[in-house]
Amino acid sequence: MKISSSFSSFIIIRIPALFIPLITLAITFLYPCKSASAIDRKGIPEVISEFAKKHKKYRIAALDFANTEGRKTRFDGYIADTIISELSKYSFVLLERKRLKLVLSEHAISQSGVIDPDKALTMGKFLPVDLIVSGSYTRMGRRIAINGRFIHVVTGEIIYAFSCSIEEAGKGDDAVNGKIDCTSKNTPILNALKNLRDNEKIQNAVNTAIKTPFDNICGKVHFKVMSTFIRNKIFPQKYNQFLKNALPSIADPSGDYRTREIMRYFAADGRVDDDEWKICINAFKKINNYSGQAYLGYMLNNRIEKRPIVRKRIDEIIDLVKKGEIGRPLAISEVDIFFLIFNALKVTYKRDLANSIYVFAKYHTMIPDNDKYNKKAAGLLSTIYFNEKDRKEQKKALKNILTFYKSRATTDLMAGKAADIIKKISGKIDAPKKTDKNKIRAYKEDLKIINVQLADFICTSVAAAKKKRYRYIVADRTEYILRYSIKCEHTPTINDLIADMRSRDWKRKLTAIELLSKIGKAAKGAEATVIKYLGQKGFGTNGGNLRRFCAITLGNIGTTNPQGITRLIESFPDYNRGVSSHAKEAIKKIGIAALPYLIKGLKHKHHAVRYGSAEALGNLGSNAKKAVPALKKIAKNDKDPYVRKQAKGAVQMITNDF
C-alpha cells in the first residue's frame, strides 16, 4: 500500500460493491475539489443551461446551500437565488423562495444543506414541486466551489448532479462585510429621484435607473423608483417601456413580487393601455391556479377604466380560460376565474358594481350547482344588490338574483340564502331610522317580485329551519309567509290558526293568536274569531295573554267592525297582562273610525272606560269635534274627579284651547 502526500497515488482497498456509492457521495460533498486548479470552471448559468436542455416541465424549489466549514455566509442564499434566477429563463415553474422558507418553517424542516432522497420524499408531501435543488459549497481562495443536485420528491431519484464555481468579489467589487452591496449601483438612482422638478431631471432619473436591470438583487431599487413616480404622478414613457421589457422576463409571475408592482405602476396613471394589457395578459397566463386576484385587480383597473374596456378584457380572459391557456401547473377552471374576476372587481369595496352585474348576467352558468359555489354566488349577489346605488343597475342586480336562484335546485342552503335576502330587505323597509322614501318604495316593489318568483325557496326555508329545530327562525319565516299570503305546504294558513284558537289546548291557542298579532292586515280573515275571544273574561294569565294578542291583532288589522271597536273600548279596564294599554293603542291605530263608539263610551258605567274614551278622543285632536259637547258635559258632571279632569283636557286638545 502506497500513500502520496500529493494524492497522486491512491490506496488499493477491497470494498464491497454495496458501499461504493455511499463512499463516492461522501467524498463528493466533503471534498468537492482537489485543488484550486481542479475546480470546475463552469459557472451556474452554464450548468443550468445544460440542465434545461434535457428537462423542460418540472416544478422546482431551491434550498439554501450549506458551507462545508459549517458556518453561515452570504453565499448560503446567494447560490440558491442565482440558481432560481437562471432557471427562470427557461420554461420551469419555480416556487418562490420566501414561500418555500415559510412552508419548511411550518413543518420544522431545515431550510438549507444537502438533503438525501428520504428527506426529499418527506418534503414532497407538502411542497407543490417535482424537484428540490440542494447542495454545498467550499471556499477556495477567491473561488467558491459548488456541488449540487436535483432530487425528485416522488421517486427520490437524483435527476441531475452538477459541479461549478463562482468567483468571490474583491475590494473593488460589490462585496462589503460578507454581503452583496448594491450601493455603487443604487446610490446614483436614489440621488436622482430626489430632484424631479423638471423634465430634464426626470429623464436623468429614468436614464440612471434603467442602467440597473430589474432583477431580485440590486434591481430591487426599482420598487423605490416606481413608488416615487406613482406618488408624484410621473409616468415617463421611457421608463414605462423599460418595465414593459422587464415583465415578460419574469418566469414565475405568481411567485415574484415584481409582477404585482409593475402591474400596479401600469394602472396608476389611470389607464392600462393596449400594449400594457397584452404584456400583462401574457404574464397572467403563467399564474399559479391558486393566486392572481391582486394582479387581475390592477389589470382590470375597475375603479378607473371605462366600462366597455373592462368588459371586453373580462370577455378575453374568460375566452382564454375556456381554451385552457391560463394557469400553472394546471389550467385554471372556469368557476375559479369567475370568482377571481369578482374579487378583482372589488365588489365588497362598492366600486362600480355595474361591471359585476354584467359579468354575473353573462357568465353565471359557469357556476356548478352545488352548495360550495352556490353559497359564494349568493353572497356576491346579495352584496351587489344592496350596495348598488343606481336604481336602474339595482333592478339588473335583482334580475340576476332571480335568474340565478331559478337555475338552481331548491336546496335547504339556497332556501336559507333567499330567506336572508328577504329578511334584509324587510329590515330596511321597517327600519326605525329615517330612510329615503324612494329607496323604501323600491325595496317594497322588489319584495313583491321576490315573493312571487322565489316562493318555492321561501317555503322550503321553513322546512329547512324545522329540520334544524331553529324554533325562532321557523316562527319568523312562518310569520313572513302569512304576512304576504304566500301559499306554502309547510306553513299554517289563516284557517289553521283559527282552528287552533278554538282548540282547548292553551298552548295552541296562544301560539296561533300570537302569530296572528304579528302578520298585520293579513290576519283580516280571522277577525271574527279574534273579536269573539277578546270578549271572553277570566282564565287567569292565559286569558290575559289571549286578550292582549287579540287587541294587538285588531289594531294591526285596523278593524272597522262595530263589535270589535266596542270590545276594544270595553277592554280599557282590563289590566291583566297589559290588555288595557294594548286596547288603547289599537284604538289609536283605528283612528277616526272609532269616534262614534268613543262618544258612546263616555256614558259607560265603568269609570275606566269613560276615562279611556276621553283620553282617546283627545288624541284624535280636531277630528273629534263632534265629541266636544259630550266631553264638556262629563267634565262638569262626572262623579269621578279623574274622569272630569281627563275630559276637560280632551276638550282643550280638540279645540286647541290651552
XYZ file of C-alpha atoms in Angstrom:
658
model
C 0.000 0.000 0.000
C 1.419 3.412 -1.027
C 0.277 6.865 0.030
C 1.416 10.014 -1.755
C 1.260 13.366 0.013
C 0.102 14.920 -3.210
C -2.751 12.384 -3.552
C -1.342 11.482 -6.984
C -1.330 7.862 -5.891
C -4.128 6.069 -4.125
C -4.851 3.298 -1.646
C -5.950 -0.045 -3.024
C -8.605 -1.493 -0.720
C -11.154 -4.156 -1.426
C -14.583 -2.696 -0.694
C -17.925 -4.443 -1.112
C -19.797 -3.053 -4.122
C -22.753 -2.148 -1.882
C -20.772 0.643 -0.156
C -19.131 2.189 -3.187
C -21.996 4.675 -3.977
C -22.124 5.826 -0.353
C -18.417 6.471 -0.154
C -18.471 8.231 -3.514
C -21.261 10.509 -2.302
C -19.387 11.335 0.906
C -16.217 12.179 -0.978
C -18.161 14.362 -3.411
C -19.614 16.589 -0.717
C -16.816 16.572 1.831
C -14.115 17.238 -0.787
C -15.794 18.957 -3.745
C -12.484 19.925 -5.336
C -8.925 18.542 -5.006
C -7.210 21.897 -5.524
C -7.853 25.346 -6.860
C -6.638 24.256 -10.238
C -9.055 21.318 -10.247
C -12.174 23.370 -9.657
C -14.782 23.097 -12.385
C -14.573 26.407 -14.196
C -18.182 26.241 -15.376
C -20.485 28.783 -13.761
C -24.088 28.431 -12.581
C -25.540 29.746 -15.896
C -23.741 27.012 -17.838
C -24.866 24.118 -15.626
C -28.449 25.359 -15.585
C -28.353 25.701 -19.361
C -27.231 22.076 -19.637
C -29.995 21.004 -17.248
C -32.637 22.956 -19.188
C -31.702 21.258 -22.465
C -32.657 17.872 -21.020
C -35.538 18.816 -18.715
C -38.451 21.111 -19.590
C -41.571 20.894 -17.432
C -40.544 20.463 -13.795
C -41.744 22.463 -10.808
C -38.629 23.325 -8.813
C -37.660 24.696 -5.382
C -34.130 25.621 -4.281
C -32.874 25.279 -0.690
C -30.081 27.378 0.764
C -26.702 25.786 0.065
C -24.500 24.717 3.002
C -20.936 25.788 3.718
C -18.722 22.690 4.214
C -16.960 24.551 7.037
C -20.226 24.613 8.967
C -20.555 28.430 9.002
C -23.367 30.522 7.567
C -22.234 33.016 4.956
C -23.820 35.261 2.385
C -23.412 32.513 -0.198
C -25.966 30.198 1.505
C -28.858 32.046 -0.031
C -26.980 33.757 -2.862
C -26.240 30.475 -4.661
C -29.860 29.322 -4.376
C -31.140 32.730 -5.548
C -28.781 32.651 -8.520
C -29.923 29.149 -9.481
C -33.582 30.262 -9.308
C -32.745 33.360 -11.363
C -31.116 31.216 -14.051
C -33.928 28.648 -14.033
C -36.425 31.472 -14.531
C -35.026 31.981 -18.028
C -36.482 28.639 -19.060
C -39.899 27.003 -19.002
C -39.826 25.833 -15.390
C -42.371 26.606 -12.654
C -40.444 27.911 -9.663
C -41.525 28.065 -6.047
C -40.900 31.490 -4.547
C -38.067 31.293 -2.007
C -39.982 33.201 0.673
C -42.899 30.821 0.352
C -40.562 27.823 0.459
C -38.987 29.026 3.700
C -42.413 29.665 5.220
C -43.643 26.150 4.401
C -40.459 24.500 5.669
C -40.636 26.543 8.857
C -44.220 25.411 9.431
C -43.058 21.769 9.188
C -39.930 22.356 11.303
C -37.579 21.273 8.497
C -34.142 22.752 7.901
C -34.058 25.283 5.087
C -30.505 24.636 3.974
C -27.905 21.964 3.349
C -27.524 18.751 1.441
C -30.666 16.642 1.511
C -30.876 12.915 0.945
C -33.607 11.150 -1.081
C -35.598 10.241 2.052
C -35.775 13.862 3.144
C -36.752 14.876 -0.375
C -39.603 12.371 -0.296
C -40.787 13.873 3.003
C -40.734 17.385 1.564
C -42.657 16.199 -1.466
C -45.675 15.504 0.732
C -46.311 19.188 1.413
C -44.391 21.143 -1.256
C -46.069 21.761 -4.659
C -42.907 20.862 -6.591
C -41.340 17.981 -8.514
C -37.665 18.664 -7.836
C -35.638 20.128 -4.989
C -32.188 21.640 -5.606
C -29.726 21.415 -2.731
C -26.006 21.164 -2.199
C -22.884 22.549 -0.563
C -20.005 24.887 -1.341
C -16.390 25.289 -0.285
C -14.329 28.476 -0.237
C -11.014 28.007 -2.070
C -9.237 31.333 -2.166
C -11.418 33.789 -4.060
C -13.220 30.982 -5.846
C -16.296 29.197 -4.427
C -16.601 25.543 -5.452
C -20.222 24.393 -5.627
C -21.668 20.877 -5.727
C -25.399 20.329 -6.065
C -28.099 18.040 -7.287
C -31.738 17.995 -8.353
C -33.714 15.314 -6.450
C -37.186 14.112 -7.465
C -39.575 14.379 -4.496
C -41.739 11.451 -5.637
C -39.146 8.858 -6.632
C -36.155 10.098 -4.612
C -34.089 9.834 -7.804
C -31.187 12.239 -8.406
C -32.229 13.729 -11.740
C -29.157 15.891 -12.261
C -25.937 16.463 -10.315
C -23.521 19.303 -11.036
C -20.284 20.965 -10.015
C -19.426 24.548 -10.798
C -17.843 27.620 -9.268
C -18.206 31.338 -8.778
C -15.569 33.931 -8.014
C -15.860 35.926 -4.791
C -15.860 39.688 -5.242
C -12.744 41.596 -4.328
C -12.306 45.038 -2.831
C -13.311 46.809 -5.972
C -16.482 44.763 -6.432
C -19.907 44.886 -4.850
C -18.961 42.997 -1.671
C -18.873 44.576 1.790
C -18.678 42.740 5.135
C -19.729 39.456 3.593
C -22.893 40.857 1.996
C -23.704 41.724 -1.594
C -23.554 45.505 -1.700
C -25.597 47.370 -4.317
C -24.604 50.818 -3.093
C -22.478 51.708 -6.092
C -25.372 50.967 -8.425
C -28.283 52.233 -6.365
C -26.942 55.446 -4.815
C -26.952 57.389 -8.132
C -30.529 56.261 -8.754
C -31.725 57.279 -5.293
C -29.977 60.642 -5.604
C -31.562 61.267 -8.990
C -35.029 60.610 -7.511
C -34.530 63.467 -5.036
C -34.830 66.063 -7.766
C -37.673 65.706 -10.275
C -38.503 69.386 -10.708
C -38.390 69.497 -14.490
C -38.429 67.190 -17.473
C -34.645 67.156 -17.766
C -34.292 65.957 -14.164
C -36.973 63.330 -14.706
C -35.227 61.996 -17.797
C -31.942 61.914 -15.895
C -33.589 59.808 -13.174
C -35.029 57.462 -15.785
C -31.738 57.087 -17.670
C -29.891 56.409 -14.423
C -32.479 53.869 -13.251
C -32.698 51.784 -16.394
C -28.965 51.083 -16.313
C -29.716 48.614 -13.496
C -31.694 45.552 -14.623
C -34.879 44.848 -12.684
C -33.629 41.640 -11.045
C -34.147 40.437 -7.469
C -30.766 41.628 -6.227
C -29.667 45.203 -6.933
C -32.698 45.668 -9.174
C -34.941 45.948 -6.123
C -34.228 49.674 -6.254
C -36.893 49.832 -8.984
C -39.564 49.355 -6.328
C -38.447 52.733 -4.979
C -38.364 54.234 -8.476
C -41.906 53.110 -9.247
C -43.361 54.243 -5.909
C -41.688 57.654 -6.297
C -43.080 58.128 -9.793
C -46.566 56.985 -8.727
C -46.559 59.258 -5.682
C -45.599 62.243 -7.811
C -47.864 61.218 -10.715
C -44.935 60.987 -13.107
C -45.085 58.304 -15.791
C -42.139 58.736 -18.206
C -42.616 56.831 -21.451
C -39.032 55.557 -21.491
C -39.332 54.049 -18.020
C -42.699 52.604 -18.936
C -41.048 50.821 -21.865
C -38.312 49.562 -19.528
C -40.985 47.905 -17.372
C -42.742 46.521 -20.447
C -39.475 44.783 -21.308
C -38.924 43.589 -17.735
C -42.297 41.941 -17.109
C -42.039 39.221 -19.810
C -38.690 38.084 -18.357
C -40.293 37.057 -15.053
C -40.641 33.283 -15.285
C -42.999 32.792 -12.310
C -45.295 35.826 -12.066
C -47.263 34.375 -9.139
C -44.177 33.943 -7.006
C -42.437 37.195 -7.856
C -43.421 40.486 -6.249
C -42.047 42.394 -9.242
C -45.077 41.295 -11.280
C -47.574 42.913 -8.948
C -45.655 46.174 -8.640
C -45.164 46.550 -12.394
C -48.891 45.972 -12.966
C -49.696 48.469 -10.219
C -47.490 51.011 -11.968
C -49.243 50.393 -15.290
C -52.638 51.015 -13.669
C -51.579 54.030 -11.613
C -51.746 56.525 -14.487
C -55.460 55.780 -14.880
C -55.240 53.606 -17.976
C -53.766 50.216 -18.757
C -53.147 50.768 -22.476
C -53.391 48.030 -25.082
C -49.648 47.271 -25.131
C -49.535 47.054 -21.350
C -52.609 44.829 -21.383
C -51.037 42.386 -23.852
C -47.900 42.118 -21.725
C -49.944 41.713 -18.554
C -52.214 39.050 -20.025
C -49.187 37.045 -21.185
C -47.814 37.175 -17.642
C -51.237 36.280 -16.269
C -51.267 33.126 -18.371
C -48.424 31.842 -16.180
C -50.089 32.445 -12.791
C -50.462 29.646 -10.298
C -54.050 28.462 -10.168
C -54.358 29.463 -6.512
C -53.443 33.122 -6.975
C -53.945 36.042 -9.296
C -56.512 38.275 -7.575
C -54.108 41.160 -6.947
C -52.674 41.029 -10.462
C -56.083 40.876 -12.096
C -57.280 43.776 -9.957
C -54.579 46.046 -11.366
C -55.039 44.706 -14.888
C -58.784 45.393 -14.992
C -58.400 48.655 -13.049
C -62.160 48.640 -12.500
C -62.324 51.825 -10.438
C -60.887 53.975 -13.251
C -61.174 52.253 -16.627
C -64.265 52.782 -18.759
C -66.867 50.034 -18.524
C -66.658 48.839 -22.160
C -62.892 48.339 -21.843
C -63.181 46.392 -18.582
C -65.924 44.177 -20.008
C -64.037 43.498 -23.228
C -60.993 42.417 -21.248
C -63.034 40.203 -18.940
C -64.504 38.516 -22.013
C -60.980 37.978 -23.333
C -59.788 36.401 -20.077
C -62.747 34.039 -19.877
C -62.251 33.050 -23.504
C -58.615 32.190 -22.765
C -59.662 30.170 -19.707
C -62.156 28.202 -21.781
C -59.288 27.376 -24.148
C -57.157 26.219 -21.217
C -54.491 28.895 -21.759
C -54.336 30.414 -18.256
C -52.850 28.858 -15.140
C -49.957 26.737 -13.867
C -49.262 23.916 -13.134
C -52.838 23.185 -14.211
C -55.134 25.355 -16.279
C -57.395 27.452 -14.091
C -61.032 26.326 -14.100
C -63.961 28.382 -15.322
C -65.540 28.620 -11.883
C -62.247 29.719 -10.295
C -61.714 32.505 -12.824
C -65.355 33.561 -12.346
C -64.858 34.253 -8.647
C -61.337 35.564 -9.213
C -62.775 38.223 -11.517
C -65.296 39.269 -8.875
C -62.533 39.618 -6.309
C -60.549 41.691 -8.799
C -63.566 43.941 -9.423
C -63.570 44.595 -5.668
C -67.291 44.020 -5.146
C -67.025 44.299 -1.359
C -65.463 47.762 -1.748
C -68.550 49.013 -3.630
C -66.561 50.008 -6.729
C -68.525 50.325 -9.956
C -70.827 47.380 -9.436
C -72.247 47.695 -12.953
C -69.382 45.586 -14.330
C -70.013 42.922 -11.691
C -73.681 42.871 -12.646
C -72.677 42.446 -16.294
C -70.323 39.541 -15.521
C -72.887 37.702 -13.412
C -75.590 38.074 -16.037
C -73.346 36.779 -18.821
C -71.365 34.060 -17.089
C -73.371 32.724 -14.124
C -73.831 29.386 -15.919
C -70.132 28.724 -15.232
C -71.025 28.144 -11.577
C -71.635 24.481 -10.688
C -74.905 23.790 -8.891
C -73.511 22.702 -5.536
C -73.561 24.147 -2.035
C -69.933 25.311 -2.059
C -70.246 27.577 -5.076
C -73.919 28.445 -4.637
C -73.102 29.859 -1.207
C -70.336 32.075 -2.626
C -72.516 33.209 -5.518
C -75.486 34.000 -3.276
C -73.239 36.130 -1.074
C -71.963 38.072 -4.088
C -75.476 38.637 -5.414
C -76.660 39.974 -2.073
C -73.650 42.288 -1.708
C -74.076 43.696 -5.208
C -77.827 44.240 -4.838
C -77.662 46.053 -1.506
C -74.591 48.146 -2.350
C -75.738 49.337 -5.775
C -76.926 52.952 -5.557
C -78.242 53.370 -9.082
C -81.825 52.077 -9.245
C -81.511 51.049 -12.888
C -78.493 48.909 -12.117
C -80.104 47.601 -8.930
C -83.005 46.267 -10.985
C -80.477 44.367 -13.108
C -78.931 43.039 -9.910
C -82.364 41.834 -8.782
C -82.861 40.140 -12.128
C -79.535 38.346 -11.597
C -80.759 37.137 -8.205
C -83.998 35.769 -9.634
C -82.331 34.177 -12.671
C -79.634 32.540 -10.583
C -81.962 31.113 -7.931
C -84.373 29.772 -10.515
C -81.482 27.982 -12.237
C -80.515 26.199 -9.009
C -82.011 23.221 -7.221
C -84.293 24.222 -4.328
C -81.921 23.060 -1.603
C -82.021 23.959 2.072
C -78.942 26.139 1.626
C -80.377 28.114 -1.286
C -83.697 28.459 0.536
C -81.884 29.852 3.563
C -79.961 32.336 1.413
C -83.188 33.515 -0.225
C -84.724 33.971 3.226
C -81.691 36.006 4.313
C -82.114 38.418 1.384
C -85.811 38.821 2.180
C -85.085 39.443 5.847
C -82.556 42.135 4.985
C -84.951 43.885 2.584
C -87.744 43.724 5.179
C -85.390 45.179 7.754
C -84.596 48.141 5.539
C -88.305 48.746 4.923
C -89.152 48.601 8.636
C -86.010 50.401 9.857
C -86.907 52.966 12.541
C -84.330 55.481 11.335
C -85.146 57.890 8.570
C -84.612 56.260 5.197
C -85.004 57.639 1.698
C -88.670 57.157 0.774
C -87.750 56.297 -2.804
C -85.427 53.599 -1.527
C -88.153 52.125 0.686
C -90.575 52.197 -2.226
C -88.010 50.385 -4.386
C -87.464 47.708 -1.756
C -91.219 47.152 -1.451
C -91.502 46.725 -5.215
C -88.639 44.235 -5.250
C -90.050 42.291 -2.313
C -93.326 41.717 -4.145
C -91.427 40.344 -7.139
C -89.261 38.080 -4.962
C -92.312 36.722 -3.127
C -93.779 35.556 -6.422
C -90.618 34.432 -8.234
C -88.926 32.678 -5.312
C -91.970 31.333 -3.470
C -90.610 27.764 -3.571
C -87.363 28.826 -1.882
C -89.252 30.823 0.741
C -91.449 27.844 1.598
C -88.500 25.454 1.691
C -86.679 27.775 4.095
C -89.300 26.987 6.767
C -88.926 23.242 6.310
C -85.121 23.633 6.453
C -85.316 25.544 9.729
C -87.647 22.919 11.178
C -85.138 20.178 10.389
C -82.516 22.008 12.415
C -85.050 22.823 15.159
C -84.472 26.563 14.881
C -87.719 27.468 16.591
C -87.415 31.230 16.357
C -86.348 31.141 12.708
C -89.323 28.918 11.907
C -91.612 31.422 13.648
C -90.098 34.408 11.804
C -90.311 32.781 8.373
C -93.832 31.474 9.011
C -94.884 34.956 10.058
C -93.439 36.390 6.837
C -95.231 33.804 4.696
C -98.537 34.582 6.372
C -97.966 38.344 6.216
C -97.535 38.228 2.450
C -100.096 35.476 1.816
C -97.588 33.096 0.264
C -99.043 29.627 -0.155
C -96.768 27.004 1.337
C -97.157 23.342 2.085
C -95.049 23.584 5.237
C -96.782 26.514 6.958
C -100.231 27.006 8.505
C -102.991 29.001 6.809
C -105.242 31.560 8.468
C -107.907 28.868 8.736
C -105.417 26.616 10.525
C -104.747 29.383 13.035
C -108.492 29.943 13.568
C -108.886 26.229 14.277
C -106.018 26.368 16.765
C -107.614 29.345 18.554
C -110.787 27.334 19.019
C -108.832 24.433 20.464
C -108.970 23.620 24.165
C -105.184 23.454 24.182
C -103.979 26.769 25.591
C -100.538 26.381 24.024
C -102.078 26.042 20.568
C -104.448 28.946 21.259
C -101.722 31.320 22.370
C -99.285 30.297 19.613
C -101.983 30.912 16.998
C -103.120 34.318 18.291
C -99.524 35.498 18.820
C -98.767 34.651 15.199
C -101.911 36.468 14.051
C -100.832 39.530 16.032
C -97.586 39.721 14.011
C -98.842 39.484 10.436
C -100.637 42.813 10.126
C -103.575 43.110 7.779
C -103.067 39.529 6.604
C -104.915 38.454 9.796
C -108.157 40.002 8.493
C -109.621 36.561 7.762
C -109.517 35.728 11.485
C -111.173 38.992 12.583
C -114.481 37.495 13.782
C -112.736 34.841 15.877
C -110.358 37.396 17.366
C -113.274 39.689 18.352
C -115.006 36.742 19.987
C -112.023 35.854 22.177
C -111.339 39.481 23.085
C -114.750 39.486 24.755
C -114.031 36.403 26.904
C -113.129 37.230 30.507
C -111.317 35.231 33.142
C -108.966 32.269 32.584
C -106.204 33.934 34.589
C -102.847 34.664 32.980
C -103.667 32.613 29.897
C -106.843 34.612 29.381
C -104.953 37.888 29.810
C -102.367 36.863 27.200
C -105.105 35.746 24.821
C -106.949 39.079 25.069
C -103.723 41.075 24.815
C -102.837 39.458 21.472
C -106.439 39.862 20.304
C -106.249 43.614 20.963
C -102.935 43.887 19.106
C -104.328 41.911 16.162
C -107.423 44.109 15.817
C -105.247 47.225 15.898
C -102.949 45.851 13.184
C -105.943 44.907 11.062
C -107.360 48.396 11.602
C -110.749 46.850 12.316
C -113.876 48.854 11.483
C -116.175 46.167 12.869
C -118.530 47.866 15.404
C -118.400 44.909 17.755
C -114.615 44.799 17.555
C -114.191 48.524 18.312
C -116.726 48.323 21.143
C -114.900 45.386 22.726
C -111.597 47.213 22.497
C -113.130 50.198 24.320
C -114.678 47.907 26.920
C -111.194 46.418 27.474
C -109.844 49.695 28.877
C -110.372 48.471 32.481
C -108.671 45.122 31.763
C -105.220 45.431 33.345
C -104.393 41.733 33.140
C -101.163 41.309 31.116
C -101.406 44.871 29.793
C -104.656 44.356 27.886
C -105.764 47.932 28.679
C -102.726 49.657 27.168
C -102.799 47.453 24.050
C -106.519 48.146 23.572
C -105.860 51.906 23.743
C -103.014 51.549 21.252
C -105.311 49.618 18.917
C -107.954 52.379 19.093
C -105.277 54.935 18.257
C -104.411 52.933 15.107
C -108.086 52.650 14.135
C -108.427 56.444 14.419
C -111.477 58.368 13.265
C -113.493 55.199 12.606
C -113.698 54.740 16.392
C -115.182 58.232 17.025
C -118.894 57.332 17.489
C -118.031 54.385 19.736
C -115.749 56.515 21.888
C -118.505 59.119 22.349
C -120.782 56.311 23.407
C -118.048 55.084 25.765
C -118.235 58.416 27.665
C -121.563 57.178 29.103
C -120.259 53.750 30.152
C -120.905 52.740 33.737
C -117.231 51.886 34.346
C -115.098 54.917 35.142
C -112.045 53.410 33.390
C -113.984 53.151 30.124
C -115.113 56.774 30.425
C -111.575 57.869 31.294
C -110.021 55.899 28.408
C -112.629 57.160 25.928
C -111.925 60.772 26.897
C -108.201 60.157 26.556
C -108.646 58.565 23.106
C -110.863 61.417 21.914
C -108.235 63.933 22.985
C -105.660 62.007 20.936
C -107.874 62.394 17.832
C -107.476 66.170 18.090
C -109.579 68.335 15.783
C -111.085 65.213 14.162
C -113.116 64.664 17.340
C -115.026 67.992 17.364
C -118.332 66.088 17.459
C -117.351 64.774 20.876
C -116.824 68.209 22.452
C -120.409 68.627 23.857
C -120.339 65.178 25.474
C -116.856 65.803 26.862
C -117.853 69.172 28.342
C -120.848 67.544 29.963
C -118.862 64.859 31.782
C -116.090 67.357 32.540
C -118.726 69.146 34.606
C -120.944 66.352 35.908
C -118.987 63.045 36.114
C -118.742 61.806 39.669
C -115.128 60.638 39.186
C -112.690 63.576 39.511
C -110.074 61.857 37.290
C -112.632 61.397 34.509
C -113.668 65.068 34.806
C -110.054 66.184 34.595
C -109.333 63.954 31.585
C -112.485 65.149 29.767
C -111.506 68.785 30.332
C -108.036 68.115 28.941
C -109.526 66.316 25.918
C -111.655 69.371 25.078
C -108.551 71.561 25.190
C -106.668 69.187 22.863
C -109.569 69.034 20.381
C -110.205 72.798 20.317
C -106.538 73.718 20.727
C -107.590 75.916 23.667
C -104.753 75.901 26.189
